Amino acid sequence: MNEEQRNHQAQIKQVDPMDKRSSQDKPLSEKTSADFAKYFETTYEPPNLNKARKRGRDKVNVHYDFGIPEDMENIGKGKKFLIRTYGCQMNEHDTEVMAGILTEMGYEPTSETNEADIILLNTCAIRENAENKVFGEIGHLKPLKLEKPDLILGVCGCMSQEESVVNRIMKKHQHVDLIFGTHNIHRLPHLVKEAMFGKEKIVEVWSKEGDVIENLPKARKGKIKAWVNIMYGCDKFCTYCIVPMTRGKERSRLPEDIIQEVRHLAAQGYQEITLLGQNVNAYGKDLEDMEYGLGDLMDDLHRIDIPRIRFTTSHPRDFDDRLIEVLAKGGNLLDHIHLPVQSGSSEILKKMNRKYTRESYLELVRKIREAMPNATLTTDIIVGFPNETEEQFEETMSLVEEVGFEAAYTFIYSPREGTPAARKKDDVPEEVKKQRLYRLNELVNKQSAESMKKYQDKVVKVLVEGESKKDPDILAGYTEKNKLVNFKGPTSSIGKIVEVKVTEAKTWSLNGIMVEKTVEVE
């Protein structure tokens, strides 16, 4: 235990010197972090936004020696696991890693709750609704845990990095066996071992981000599309966002490791990769002794024989001219760009700490359009940020029209405990926020429908992902512009890029007929 952690533990123990009762004597409703400190020991320190804001660029080491401990290699033989995933693509990819680790430990995946010997809830902390869903699921799993005492029930992911969440689980959900965060997924074999053979609840949440761990196994879904992490964490500190707390500071993978992974995916026949990062176009800023950014990485990946390369999610502040220059080369670098704006008001953007203005965002859009006239732009927008005026909301509406977004993820602002925005008093009634969201969605839907019309009777290239969820006789896939296409065709075309003639353009999808020619990828 280092000096800082010892001081922290001392502070915890002094929270309430008037309370002479031991932790065991207190009712659960009165317990705090101090009472649970024995579980945390050296591994847990409550997230601290002020400390996080002041954090420096600590050296990040890269490790290539991951392996399953010998005594855990076959521990899961004859047993099954289930991972429920909430939230973003990063969480989905983390689930692939955990599934890969458990598979190497001998476990088999299952989609049936009652069959599982391990159930992990990989959580999201971005919005309150996501947390409510997780706590609802934790409650639903209690009868199963009582029925199967040997079941290991774990909560991991972003929610686990929040002190209030850990305390709530410790107080009210005693049937949860295992809690771990986003920085120590590679320790899953050790955590499972402790949960199996230990007598106490296992809580291992690292406040410090840790290093970059390479060579982690991954159980990817299918052999068509793959996610590739190129960096972790975020240093932007938007006032509404908890991600810097849950994911930590920005840490970039080395270019050669990313390029090698993409080459392997290409050799395995994958047709599309998506580069992932909380702020993907900040890639490379923390790399020592080299000037190498996302544009440089994309330029190197451009030479690999894989049909499609995307990236998400980008921050307007870091979208530089070099990246635009490289994307304009086209080929396997797709020109569908997701560029979250969040608000069209410079005043609101300042309160959000986004570090760009309405004008600079529009200038970036102009540069992108100039280099890539046919680029498709989509975005994220928050409605009802604390004290947003009608005029400021109208600025968002006008920006959406001016840019011509073809799709947008829209949300009513959700306060997250521990962020600066959550401390702001808000004088905008909830009903007004809902009305603004409705008006914004009407505009987005209108623009999406209009953008789809240009595909009517055109032939588009579709990467076929499988059968439609609604109709097994219909195949579904996505165009280079990320448009969903449903069409009739042979199942032999799944995993291939085929040509489809659009017969009907809807608001969010296209219907079509497959053209006989198949675009084979050697």
Short mmCIF file of C-alpha atoms in Angstrom, two decimals:
data_model
loop_
_atom_site.label_atom_id
_atom_site.label_comp_id
_atom_site.label_asym_id
_atom_site.label_seq_id
_atom_site.Cartn_x
_atom_site.Cartn_y
_atom_site.Cartn_z
CA MET A 1 0.00 0.00 0.00
CA ASN A 2 1.51 3.34 -1.02
CA GLU A 3 1.49 6.53 1.07
CA GLU A 4 -1.44 8.08 -0.76
CA GLN A 5 -3.56 4.96 -0.24
CA ARG A 6 -2.62 4.77 3.46
CA ASN A 7 -3.67 8.41 3.91
CA HIS A 8 -6.92 7.69 2.09
CA GLN A 9 -7.68 4.71 4.32
CA ALA A 10 -6.96 6.87 7.38
CA GLN A 11 -9.36 9.52 6.09
CA ILE A 12 -12.05 6.91 5.57
CA LYS A 13 -11.71 5.66 9.13
CA GLN A 14 -12.08 9.22 10.46
CA VAL A 15 -15.27 10.04 8.60
CA ASP A 16 -17.48 9.73 11.66
CA PRO A 17 -15.46 9.65 14.90
CA MET A 18 -18.64 9.99 16.99
CA ASP A 19 -19.93 6.66 15.73
CA LYS A 20 -18.43 4.01 18.03
CA ARG A 21 -20.34 1.11 16.50
CA SER A 22 -18.43 -1.43 14.43
CA SER A 23 -19.29 -2.03 10.79
CA GLN A 24 -21.01 -5.29 11.74
CA ASP A 25 -23.31 -3.54 14.23
CA LYS A 26 -24.61 -0.99 11.73
CA PRO A 27 -27.69 -1.59 9.61
CA LEU A 28 -26.86 -1.79 5.90
CA SER A 29 -28.72 1.46 5.19
CA GLU A 30 -26.21 3.39 7.34
CA LYS A 31 -22.99 1.92 5.97
CA THR A 32 -20.58 4.03 3.93
CA SER A 33 -17.29 3.53 2.09
CA ALA A 34 -15.53 3.40 5.46
CA ASP A 35 -17.43 0.28 6.46
CA PHE A 36 -16.52 -1.49 3.24
CA ALA A 37 -12.85 -0.43 3.27
CA LYS A 38 -11.75 -3.91 4.37
CA TYR A 39 -12.98 -5.26 1.07
CA PHE A 40 -11.10 -2.67 -0.96
CA GLU A 41 -7.69 -2.86 0.71
CA THR A 42 -5.08 -1.68 -1.82
CA THR A 43 -7.21 -2.14 -4.90
CA TYR A 44 -9.96 0.41 -4.43
CA GLU A 45 -9.93 4.17 -4.20
CA PRO A 46 -13.10 6.18 -4.79
CA PRO A 47 -13.04 8.07 -8.11
CA ASN A 48 -12.01 11.68 -7.62
CA LEU A 49 -12.74 14.13 -10.45
CA ASN A 50 -10.42 16.82 -9.11
CA LYS A 51 -7.52 14.35 -8.93
CA ALA A 52 -8.37 13.10 -12.38
CA ARG A 53 -8.30 16.63 -13.82
CA LYS A 54 -4.81 17.17 -12.40
CA ARG A 55 -3.43 13.84 -13.53
CA GLY A 56 -0.18 13.87 -15.43
CA ARG A 57 1.15 11.82 -18.30
CA ASP A 58 2.41 8.84 -16.34
CA LYS A 59 4.46 6.37 -18.31
CA VAL A 60 2.30 3.58 -19.72
CA ASN A 61 3.98 0.23 -20.14
CA VAL A 62 2.96 -2.34 -22.74
CA HIS A 63 2.78 -6.01 -21.74
CA TYR A 64 2.83 -8.93 -24.16
CA ASP A 65 2.95 -11.78 -21.65
CA PHE A 66 -0.74 -12.39 -20.90
CA GLY A 67 -1.59 -16.01 -20.20
CA ILE A 68 -4.09 -18.11 -18.26
CA PRO A 69 -2.54 -19.39 -15.00
CA GLU A 70 -1.92 -23.14 -15.16
CA ASP A 71 -4.26 -23.90 -12.27
CA MET A 72 -7.11 -22.07 -14.05
CA GLU A 73 -6.65 -23.39 -17.61
CA ASN A 74 -9.39 -26.06 -17.37
CA ILE A 75 -11.30 -24.77 -14.37
CA GLY A 76 -14.35 -24.09 -16.54
CA LYS A 77 -14.51 -27.46 -18.25
CA GLY A 78 -18.13 -28.59 -18.38
CA LYS A 79 -19.33 -25.15 -17.25
CA LYS A 80 -20.90 -22.19 -19.07
CA PHE A 81 -20.75 -18.39 -18.94
CA LEU A 82 -23.12 -15.57 -19.89
CA ILE A 83 -22.11 -11.93 -20.33
CA ARG A 84 -24.79 -9.26 -20.64
CA THR A 85 -23.47 -6.07 -22.24
CA TYR A 86 -24.79 -2.55 -21.85
CA GLY A 87 -23.57 0.60 -23.60
CA CYS A 88 -21.08 1.43 -26.32
CA GLN A 89 -18.92 -0.48 -28.79
CA MET A 90 -16.03 -0.30 -26.31
CA ASN A 91 -18.11 -2.31 -23.85
CA GLU A 92 -19.04 -4.77 -26.61
CA HIS A 93 -15.35 -5.23 -27.38
CA ASP A 94 -14.50 -5.63 -23.68
CA THR A 95 -17.11 -8.41 -23.62
CA GLU A 96 -15.34 -10.10 -26.53
CA VAL A 97 -12.12 -10.02 -24.50
CA MET A 98 -13.75 -11.43 -21.35
CA ALA A 99 -15.48 -14.12 -23.41
CA GLY A 100 -12.11 -14.98 -24.96
CA ILE A 101 -10.48 -15.29 -21.54
CA LEU A 102 -13.29 -17.45 -20.13
CA THR A 103 -13.21 -19.66 -23.23
CA GLU A 104 -9.47 -20.26 -22.72
CA MET A 105 -10.32 -21.24 -19.14
CA GLY A 106 -12.54 -24.01 -20.50
CA TYR A 107 -15.95 -22.34 -20.19
CA GLU A 108 -18.50 -22.44 -22.98
CA PRO A 109 -20.85 -19.53 -23.82
CA THR A 110 -24.59 -19.77 -23.30
CA SER A 111 -27.51 -17.45 -23.89
CA GLU A 112 -29.65 -19.20 -21.27
CA THR A 113 -29.49 -17.63 -17.82
CA ASN A 114 -30.40 -20.85 -16.03
CA GLU A 115 -27.51 -22.75 -17.67
CA ALA A 116 -24.80 -20.29 -16.68
CA ASP A 117 -22.19 -20.97 -14.00
CA ILE A 118 -20.80 -17.43 -14.37
CA ILE A 119 -22.92 -14.38 -15.18
CA LEU A 120 -21.18 -11.05 -15.76
CA LEU A 121 -23.01 -7.75 -16.25
CA ASN A 122 -20.74 -5.48 -18.31
CA THR A 123 -22.17 -2.08 -17.46
CA CYS A 124 -22.45 1.45 -18.84
CA ALA A 125 -22.38 4.65 -16.77
CA ILE A 126 -23.17 7.25 -19.42
CA ARG A 127 -26.84 7.69 -18.54
CA GLU A 128 -29.00 7.06 -15.50
CA ASN A 129 -31.37 4.83 -17.48
CA ALA A 130 -28.52 2.41 -18.23
CA GLU A 131 -27.70 2.12 -14.53
CA ASN A 132 -31.36 1.51 -13.65
CA LYS A 133 -31.48 -1.37 -16.13
CA VAL A 134 -28.44 -2.98 -14.54
CA PHE A 135 -29.77 -2.72 -11.00
CA GLY A 136 -33.07 -4.15 -12.23
CA GLU A 137 -31.21 -7.13 -13.70
CA ILE A 138 -29.19 -7.61 -10.50
CA GLY A 139 -32.49 -7.86 -8.62
CA HIS A 140 -33.93 -10.34 -11.13
CA LEU A 141 -30.91 -12.61 -10.72
CA LYS A 142 -31.24 -12.93 -6.93
CA PRO A 143 -33.65 -15.92 -6.99
CA LEU A 144 -31.30 -17.77 -9.37
CA LYS A 145 -28.35 -17.12 -7.04
CA LEU A 146 -30.35 -18.48 -4.10
CA GLU A 147 -31.24 -21.54 -6.15
CA LYS A 148 -27.65 -22.03 -7.37
CA PRO A 149 -25.27 -20.88 -4.59
CA ASP A 150 -22.19 -21.83 -6.66
CA LEU A 151 -23.22 -19.42 -9.44
CA ILE A 152 -20.68 -16.59 -9.74
CA LEU A 153 -22.48 -13.31 -10.30
CA GLY A 154 -20.27 -10.37 -11.25
CA VAL A 155 -20.68 -6.70 -12.09
CA CYS A 156 -17.97 -5.08 -14.20
CA GLY A 157 -17.50 -2.22 -16.65
CA CYS A 158 -17.96 1.51 -16.23
CA MET A 159 -20.54 1.46 -13.41
CA SER A 160 -18.08 -0.43 -11.25
CA GLN A 161 -15.70 2.54 -11.40
CA GLU A 162 -18.25 4.69 -9.51
CA GLU A 163 -18.01 4.75 -5.71
CA SER A 164 -21.75 5.21 -5.25
CA VAL A 165 -22.47 2.15 -7.38
CA VAL A 166 -20.02 -0.07 -5.49
CA ASN A 167 -21.47 1.08 -2.17
CA ARG A 168 -25.02 0.43 -3.34
CA ILE A 169 -24.15 -3.09 -4.43
CA MET A 170 -22.35 -3.77 -1.15
CA LYS A 171 -25.29 -2.51 0.88
CA LYS A 172 -28.30 -3.84 -1.01
CA HIS A 173 -27.17 -6.68 -3.25
CA GLN A 174 -25.30 -9.18 -1.11
CA HIS A 175 -25.80 -11.90 -3.73
CA VAL A 176 -23.25 -10.24 -6.06
CA ASP A 177 -19.95 -12.13 -5.70
CA LEU A 178 -17.57 -10.11 -7.83
CA ILE A 179 -17.07 -6.43 -8.70
CA PHE A 180 -14.29 -5.24 -10.99
CA GLY A 181 -13.71 -2.23 -13.23
CA THR A 182 -12.49 -1.33 -16.70
CA HIS A 183 -8.74 -1.30 -16.04
CA ASN A 184 -8.19 -4.88 -14.83
CA ILE A 185 -10.10 -7.11 -17.24
CA HIS A 186 -6.87 -9.03 -17.83
CA ARG A 187 -7.06 -10.20 -14.20
CA LEU A 188 -10.33 -12.05 -14.78
CA PRO A 189 -8.81 -15.54 -14.23
CA HIS A 190 -7.47 -14.47 -10.81
CA LEU A 191 -10.77 -12.82 -9.88
CA VAL A 192 -12.79 -15.90 -10.85
CA LYS A 193 -10.43 -18.05 -8.77
CA GLU A 194 -10.92 -15.81 -5.73
CA ALA A 195 -14.69 -15.81 -6.23
CA MET A 196 -14.69 -19.61 -6.43
CA PHE A 197 -12.55 -20.40 -3.44
CA GLY A 198 -12.69 -17.26 -1.27
CA LYS A 199 -15.24 -16.67 1.43
CA GLU A 200 -15.74 -12.93 0.97
CA LYS A 201 -17.11 -10.76 -1.79
CA ILE A 202 -14.38 -9.85 -4.29
CA VAL A 203 -14.03 -6.14 -5.05
CA GLU A 204 -11.13 -5.11 -7.26
CA VAL A 205 -11.59 -1.67 -8.76
CA TRP A 206 -8.44 0.13 -9.83
CA SER A 207 -8.59 3.91 -9.62
CA LYS A 208 -5.34 4.18 -11.60
CA GLU A 209 -5.73 3.13 -15.22
CA GLY A 210 -2.86 0.69 -15.49
CA ASP A 211 -0.89 -0.32 -18.56
CA VAL A 212 -1.76 -1.54 -22.06
CA ILE A 213 -2.14 -5.32 -22.17
CA GLU A 214 -1.61 -6.91 -25.58
CA ASN A 215 -2.31 -10.45 -26.76
CA LEU A 216 -5.59 -10.76 -24.87
CA PRO A 217 -7.79 -13.49 -26.36
CA LYS A 218 -11.00 -12.36 -28.06
CA ALA A 219 -14.17 -14.30 -28.83
CA ARG A 220 -15.43 -12.21 -31.73
CA LYS A 221 -18.94 -12.62 -33.09
CA GLY A 222 -18.64 -14.14 -36.55
CA LYS A 223 -15.94 -13.55 -39.15
CA ILE A 224 -17.42 -10.55 -40.96
CA LYS A 225 -16.91 -7.38 -38.90
CA ALA A 226 -14.43 -6.75 -36.10
CA TRP A 227 -13.70 -4.03 -33.58
CA VAL A 228 -10.10 -3.04 -32.94
CA ASN A 229 -9.20 -0.93 -29.92
CA ILE A 230 -6.54 1.61 -30.82
CA MET A 231 -6.62 3.57 -27.55
CA TYR A 232 -8.26 3.73 -24.14
CA GLY A 233 -9.57 6.55 -21.96
CA CYS A 234 -10.32 10.23 -22.52
CA ASP A 235 -8.71 13.50 -21.41
CA LYS A 236 -11.43 15.90 -22.55
CA PHE A 237 -13.45 16.27 -19.31
CA CYS A 238 -16.73 17.41 -20.82
CA THR A 239 -18.72 18.66 -17.84
CA TYR A 240 -21.58 16.20 -18.37
CA CYS A 241 -19.46 13.09 -18.92
CA ILE A 242 -18.29 10.43 -16.49
CA VAL A 243 -16.01 8.63 -19.00
CA PRO A 244 -12.69 10.18 -17.82
CA MET A 245 -13.56 8.75 -14.40
CA THR A 246 -14.57 5.30 -15.58
CA ARG A 247 -12.08 4.81 -18.42
CA GLY A 248 -9.15 6.92 -17.24
CA LYS A 249 -6.58 8.94 -19.13
CA GLU A 250 -5.81 8.47 -22.81
CA ARG A 251 -3.47 5.57 -23.56
CA SER A 252 -2.64 4.69 -27.18
CA ARG A 253 -1.61 1.27 -28.41
CA LEU A 254 1.59 1.14 -30.43
CA PRO A 255 1.02 1.44 -34.20
CA GLU A 256 2.81 -1.84 -34.97
CA ASP A 257 0.51 -3.77 -32.61
CA ILE A 258 -2.61 -2.32 -34.22
CA ILE A 259 -1.36 -2.93 -37.76
CA GLN A 260 -0.44 -6.51 -36.90
CA GLU A 261 -3.92 -7.16 -35.45
CA VAL A 262 -5.60 -5.73 -38.56
CA ARG A 263 -3.36 -7.84 -40.82
CA HIS A 264 -4.38 -10.96 -38.90
CA LEU A 265 -8.06 -10.05 -39.22
CA ALA A 266 -7.64 -9.53 -42.96
CA ALA A 267 -5.93 -12.92 -43.26
CA GLN A 268 -8.87 -14.52 -41.43
CA GLY A 269 -11.29 -13.08 -44.00
CA TYR A 270 -12.87 -10.21 -42.08
CA GLN A 271 -14.52 -7.72 -44.42
CA GLU A 272 -14.75 -4.66 -42.16
CA ILE A 273 -12.99 -3.31 -39.11
CA THR A 274 -13.95 -0.40 -36.87
CA LEU A 275 -11.19 1.35 -34.95
CA LEU A 276 -12.37 2.12 -31.42
CA GLY A 277 -11.51 4.74 -28.85
CA GLN A 278 -13.42 6.91 -26.40
CA ASN A 279 -11.91 9.78 -28.36
CA VAL A 280 -10.47 7.93 -31.30
CA ASN A 281 -8.90 10.83 -33.17
CA ALA A 282 -6.79 11.79 -30.16
CA TYR A 283 -4.86 8.63 -30.98
CA GLY A 284 -1.09 8.98 -30.75
CA LYS A 285 -0.92 12.21 -28.74
CA ASP A 286 0.50 10.34 -25.75
CA LEU A 287 3.02 8.26 -27.72
CA GLU A 288 6.57 9.15 -26.76
CA ASP A 289 9.36 9.83 -29.25
CA MET A 290 7.09 9.83 -32.29
CA GLU A 291 4.65 12.08 -34.12
CA TYR A 292 2.01 9.66 -35.28
CA GLY A 293 -1.73 10.33 -35.23
CA LEU A 294 -4.94 8.74 -36.45
CA GLY A 295 -4.35 10.07 -39.97
CA ASP A 296 -0.97 8.32 -40.10
CA LEU A 297 -2.48 5.09 -38.76
CA MET A 298 -5.33 5.19 -41.28
CA ASP A 299 -2.80 5.79 -44.06
CA ASP A 300 -0.87 2.67 -43.04
CA LEU A 301 -4.06 0.59 -42.71
CA HIS A 302 -5.18 1.87 -46.12
CA ARG A 303 -2.54 -0.42 -47.64
CA ILE A 304 -3.92 -3.59 -46.01
CA ASP A 305 -6.18 -5.76 -48.16
CA ILE A 306 -9.37 -5.44 -46.14
CA PRO A 307 -12.45 -4.00 -47.88
CA ARG A 308 -13.73 -1.55 -45.26
CA ILE A 309 -12.22 0.50 -42.44
CA ARG A 310 -14.22 2.80 -40.14
CA PHE A 311 -13.52 4.55 -36.83
CA THR A 312 -15.56 5.82 -33.89
CA THR A 313 -16.07 7.97 -31.85
CA SER A 314 -14.31 11.16 -32.88
CA HIS A 315 -14.11 14.55 -31.16
CA PRO A 316 -14.33 17.69 -33.36
CA ARG A 317 -11.47 19.27 -31.43
CA ASP A 318 -9.02 16.55 -32.58
CA PHE A 319 -10.25 16.09 -36.15
CA ASP A 320 -7.19 17.49 -37.95
CA ASP A 321 -6.27 18.27 -41.55
CA ARG A 322 -3.99 15.22 -41.82
CA LEU A 323 -6.91 12.90 -41.06
CA ILE A 324 -9.10 14.64 -43.64
CA GLU A 325 -6.31 14.39 -46.22
CA VAL A 326 -5.94 10.63 -45.69
CA LEU A 327 -9.69 9.88 -45.60
CA ALA A 328 -10.04 11.71 -48.92
CA LYS A 329 -7.95 8.95 -50.54
CA GLY A 330 -11.05 6.75 -50.34
CA GLY A 331 -10.67 3.11 -51.23
CA ASN A 332 -11.18 1.03 -48.11
CA LEU A 333 -11.27 4.19 -45.93
CA LEU A 334 -14.99 4.90 -45.70
CA ASP A 335 -16.37 8.43 -45.76
CA HIS A 336 -19.14 7.87 -43.23
CA ILE A 337 -18.03 10.11 -40.36
CA HIS A 338 -19.69 10.18 -36.94
CA LEU A 339 -18.89 13.62 -35.52
CA PRO A 340 -20.69 14.36 -32.21
CA VAL A 341 -21.59 18.05 -31.92
CA GLN A 342 -23.74 17.82 -28.73
CA SER A 343 -25.12 21.37 -29.15
CA GLY A 344 -25.35 24.06 -31.80
CA SER A 345 -24.90 26.87 -29.27
CA SER A 346 -21.40 28.17 -28.56
CA GLU A 347 -22.55 29.21 -25.08
CA ILE A 348 -23.76 25.71 -24.25
CA LEU A 349 -20.65 24.17 -25.80
CA LYS A 350 -18.54 26.32 -23.49
CA LYS A 351 -20.55 25.16 -20.46
CA MET A 352 -20.04 21.59 -21.68
CA ASN A 353 -16.26 22.22 -21.89
CA ARG A 354 -16.22 20.93 -25.46
CA LYS A 355 -13.40 23.36 -26.41
CA TYR A 356 -14.83 24.29 -29.82
CA THR A 357 -17.51 26.72 -31.00
CA ARG A 358 -20.44 26.47 -33.37
CA GLU A 359 -18.38 28.36 -35.92
CA SER A 360 -15.31 26.12 -35.65
CA TYR A 361 -17.50 23.00 -35.94
CA LEU A 362 -19.10 24.34 -39.12
CA GLU A 363 -15.65 25.19 -40.48
CA LEU A 364 -14.58 21.59 -39.85
CA VAL A 365 -17.65 20.35 -41.69
CA ARG A 366 -16.78 22.67 -44.59
CA LYS A 367 -13.26 21.20 -44.78
CA ILE A 368 -14.61 17.65 -44.75
CA ARG A 369 -17.17 18.42 -47.47
CA GLU A 370 -14.52 20.13 -49.59
CA ALA A 371 -12.22 17.11 -49.43
CA MET A 372 -15.02 14.51 -49.56
CA PRO A 373 -18.10 15.97 -51.28
CA ASN A 374 -20.10 12.76 -50.81
CA ALA A 375 -19.25 12.22 -47.14
CA THR A 376 -22.09 11.12 -44.87
CA LEU A 377 -22.16 12.89 -41.51
CA THR A 378 -23.95 11.65 -38.40
CA THR A 379 -23.80 13.04 -34.87
CA ASP A 380 -24.78 12.97 -31.17
CA ILE A 381 -26.90 15.74 -29.63
CA ILE A 382 -27.85 16.46 -26.02
CA VAL A 383 -31.09 18.37 -25.44
CA GLY A 384 -31.90 20.18 -22.21
CA PHE A 385 -28.43 20.81 -20.82
CA PRO A 386 -28.90 22.72 -17.51
CA ASN A 387 -30.51 26.11 -18.16
CA GLU A 388 -30.57 25.74 -21.94
CA THR A 389 -32.69 28.58 -23.35
CA GLU A 390 -35.13 28.36 -26.24
CA GLU A 391 -32.77 30.46 -28.34
CA GLN A 392 -29.86 28.11 -27.62
CA PHE A 393 -31.98 25.11 -28.58
CA GLU A 394 -32.99 26.84 -31.82
CA GLU A 395 -29.28 27.25 -32.58
CA THR A 396 -28.97 23.46 -32.38
CA MET A 397 -31.93 23.05 -34.72
CA SER A 398 -30.44 25.44 -37.27
CA LEU A 399 -27.03 23.73 -37.11
CA VAL A 400 -28.65 20.33 -37.76
CA GLU A 401 -30.33 21.79 -40.85
CA GLU A 402 -27.19 23.56 -42.04
CA VAL A 403 -24.96 20.48 -41.76
CA GLY A 404 -27.61 18.12 -43.09
CA PHE A 405 -26.92 15.22 -40.74
CA GLU A 406 -28.28 11.96 -42.14
CA ALA A 407 -28.77 10.46 -38.68
CA ALA A 408 -28.31 11.50 -35.06
CA TYR A 409 -28.36 9.92 -31.63
CA THR A 410 -30.39 12.35 -29.55
CA PHE A 411 -30.80 12.42 -25.77
CA ILE A 412 -32.27 14.49 -22.97
CA TYR A 413 -29.41 15.50 -20.66
CA SER A 414 -28.87 12.98 -17.87
CA PRO A 415 -26.97 14.23 -14.79
CA ARG A 416 -24.15 11.93 -13.68
CA GLU A 417 -23.02 12.06 -10.08
CA GLY A 418 -19.48 13.41 -9.75
CA THR A 419 -19.53 15.60 -12.85
CA PRO A 420 -19.54 19.44 -12.75
CA ALA A 421 -22.79 19.67 -14.72
CA ALA A 422 -24.61 17.57 -12.11
CA ARG A 423 -24.04 20.35 -9.56
CA LYS A 424 -25.76 22.98 -11.68
CA LYS A 425 -29.27 24.12 -10.82
CA ASP A 426 -31.59 23.67 -13.75
CA ASP A 427 -34.60 25.88 -14.42
CA VAL A 428 -35.82 24.09 -17.58
CA PRO A 429 -38.97 22.00 -16.90
CA GLU A 430 -38.77 18.34 -17.90
CA GLU A 431 -41.79 18.74 -20.16
CA VAL A 432 -40.01 21.49 -22.10
CA LYS A 433 -36.99 19.19 -22.56
CA LYS A 434 -39.22 16.42 -23.87
CA GLN A 435 -40.86 18.80 -26.34
CA ARG A 436 -37.46 19.94 -27.59
CA LEU A 437 -36.34 16.34 -28.05
CA TYR A 438 -39.52 15.61 -30.00
CA ARG A 439 -38.97 18.61 -32.29
CA LEU A 440 -35.33 17.68 -32.84
CA ASN A 441 -36.21 14.08 -33.66
CA GLU A 442 -38.83 15.23 -36.15
CA LEU A 443 -36.16 17.25 -37.95
CA VAL A 444 -33.60 14.41 -37.85
CA ASN A 445 -36.18 11.92 -39.15
CA LYS A 446 -37.09 14.28 -41.97
CA GLN A 447 -33.45 14.73 -42.99
CA SER A 448 -32.80 11.00 -42.79
CA ALA A 449 -35.79 10.22 -45.01
CA GLU A 450 -34.66 12.83 -47.54
CA SER A 451 -31.11 11.43 -47.60
CA MET A 452 -32.48 7.93 -48.26
CA LYS A 453 -34.42 9.05 -51.35
CA LYS A 454 -31.21 9.50 -53.33
CA TYR A 455 -30.68 5.73 -53.18
CA GLN A 456 -34.00 4.93 -54.87
CA ASP A 457 -33.39 2.65 -57.92
CA LYS A 458 -29.62 2.86 -57.37
CA VAL A 459 -27.29 -0.12 -56.95
CA VAL A 460 -25.42 -0.16 -53.63
CA LYS A 461 -22.71 -2.44 -52.26
CA VAL A 462 -23.89 -4.27 -49.15
CA LEU A 463 -21.80 -6.24 -46.67
CA VAL A 464 -24.24 -9.04 -45.80
CA GLU A 465 -24.27 -9.74 -42.06
CA GLY A 466 -27.01 -12.34 -41.84
CA GLU A 467 -30.73 -12.92 -41.80
CA SER A 468 -33.08 -10.11 -40.85
CA LYS A 469 -34.22 -10.22 -37.23
CA LYS A 470 -37.83 -9.81 -38.36
CA ASP A 471 -37.87 -12.23 -41.31
CA PRO A 472 -35.50 -15.20 -41.78
CA ASP A 473 -36.24 -15.13 -45.53
CA ILE A 474 -34.73 -11.65 -45.77
CA LEU A 475 -31.02 -10.89 -45.58
CA ALA A 476 -29.64 -7.72 -44.00
CA GLY A 477 -26.42 -5.76 -44.26
CA TYR A 478 -24.89 -2.30 -44.46
CA THR A 479 -23.62 -0.08 -47.23
CA GLU A 480 -20.34 1.82 -47.14
CA LYS A 481 -22.37 4.79 -45.86
CA ASN A 482 -23.66 2.63 -42.99
CA LYS A 483 -27.21 2.40 -44.38
CA LEU A 484 -29.17 -0.72 -43.43
CA VAL A 485 -30.39 -2.70 -46.45
CA ASN A 486 -32.91 -5.58 -46.38
CA PHE A 487 -33.20 -7.81 -49.43
CA LYS A 488 -33.90 -11.34 -50.63
CA GLY A 489 -30.88 -13.42 -51.53
CA PRO A 490 -29.12 -16.75 -50.96
CA THR A 491 -27.64 -17.41 -47.54
CA SER A 492 -24.36 -18.16 -49.35
CA SER A 493 -23.92 -14.40 -49.74
CA ILE A 494 -23.62 -13.90 -45.94
CA GLY A 495 -20.16 -12.55 -45.19
CA LYS A 496 -19.70 -11.20 -48.71
CA ILE A 497 -20.13 -7.81 -50.32
CA VAL A 498 -22.95 -7.98 -52.85
CA GLU A 499 -24.70 -5.50 -55.11
CA VAL A 500 -28.30 -4.68 -54.33
CA LYS A 501 -30.69 -2.54 -56.34
CA VAL A 502 -32.78 -0.34 -54.04
CA THR A 503 -36.52 -0.74 -54.62
CA GLU A 504 -37.82 1.18 -51.59
CA ALA A 505 -36.27 3.95 -49.52
CA LYS A 506 -37.55 4.26 -45.94
CA THR A 507 -36.61 6.69 -43.17
CA TRP A 508 -33.91 4.52 -41.61
CA SER A 509 -33.44 1.61 -44.02
CA LEU A 510 -33.55 0.49 -47.64
CA ASN A 511 -35.27 -2.47 -49.29
CA GLY A 512 -33.86 -4.00 -52.44
CA ILE A 513 -33.25 -6.85 -54.84
CA MET A 514 -29.89 -8.55 -55.09
CA VAL A 515 -28.04 -8.12 -58.35
CA GLU A 516 -26.53 -11.44 -59.38
CA LYS A 517 -22.95 -10.21 -59.52
CA THR A 518 -21.02 -10.79 -56.27
CA VAL A 519 -18.05 -8.68 -55.29
CA GLU A 520 -15.57 -11.31 -54.14
CA VAL A 521 -12.76 -10.31 -51.82
CA GLU A 522 -9.69 -12.46 -52.36
#
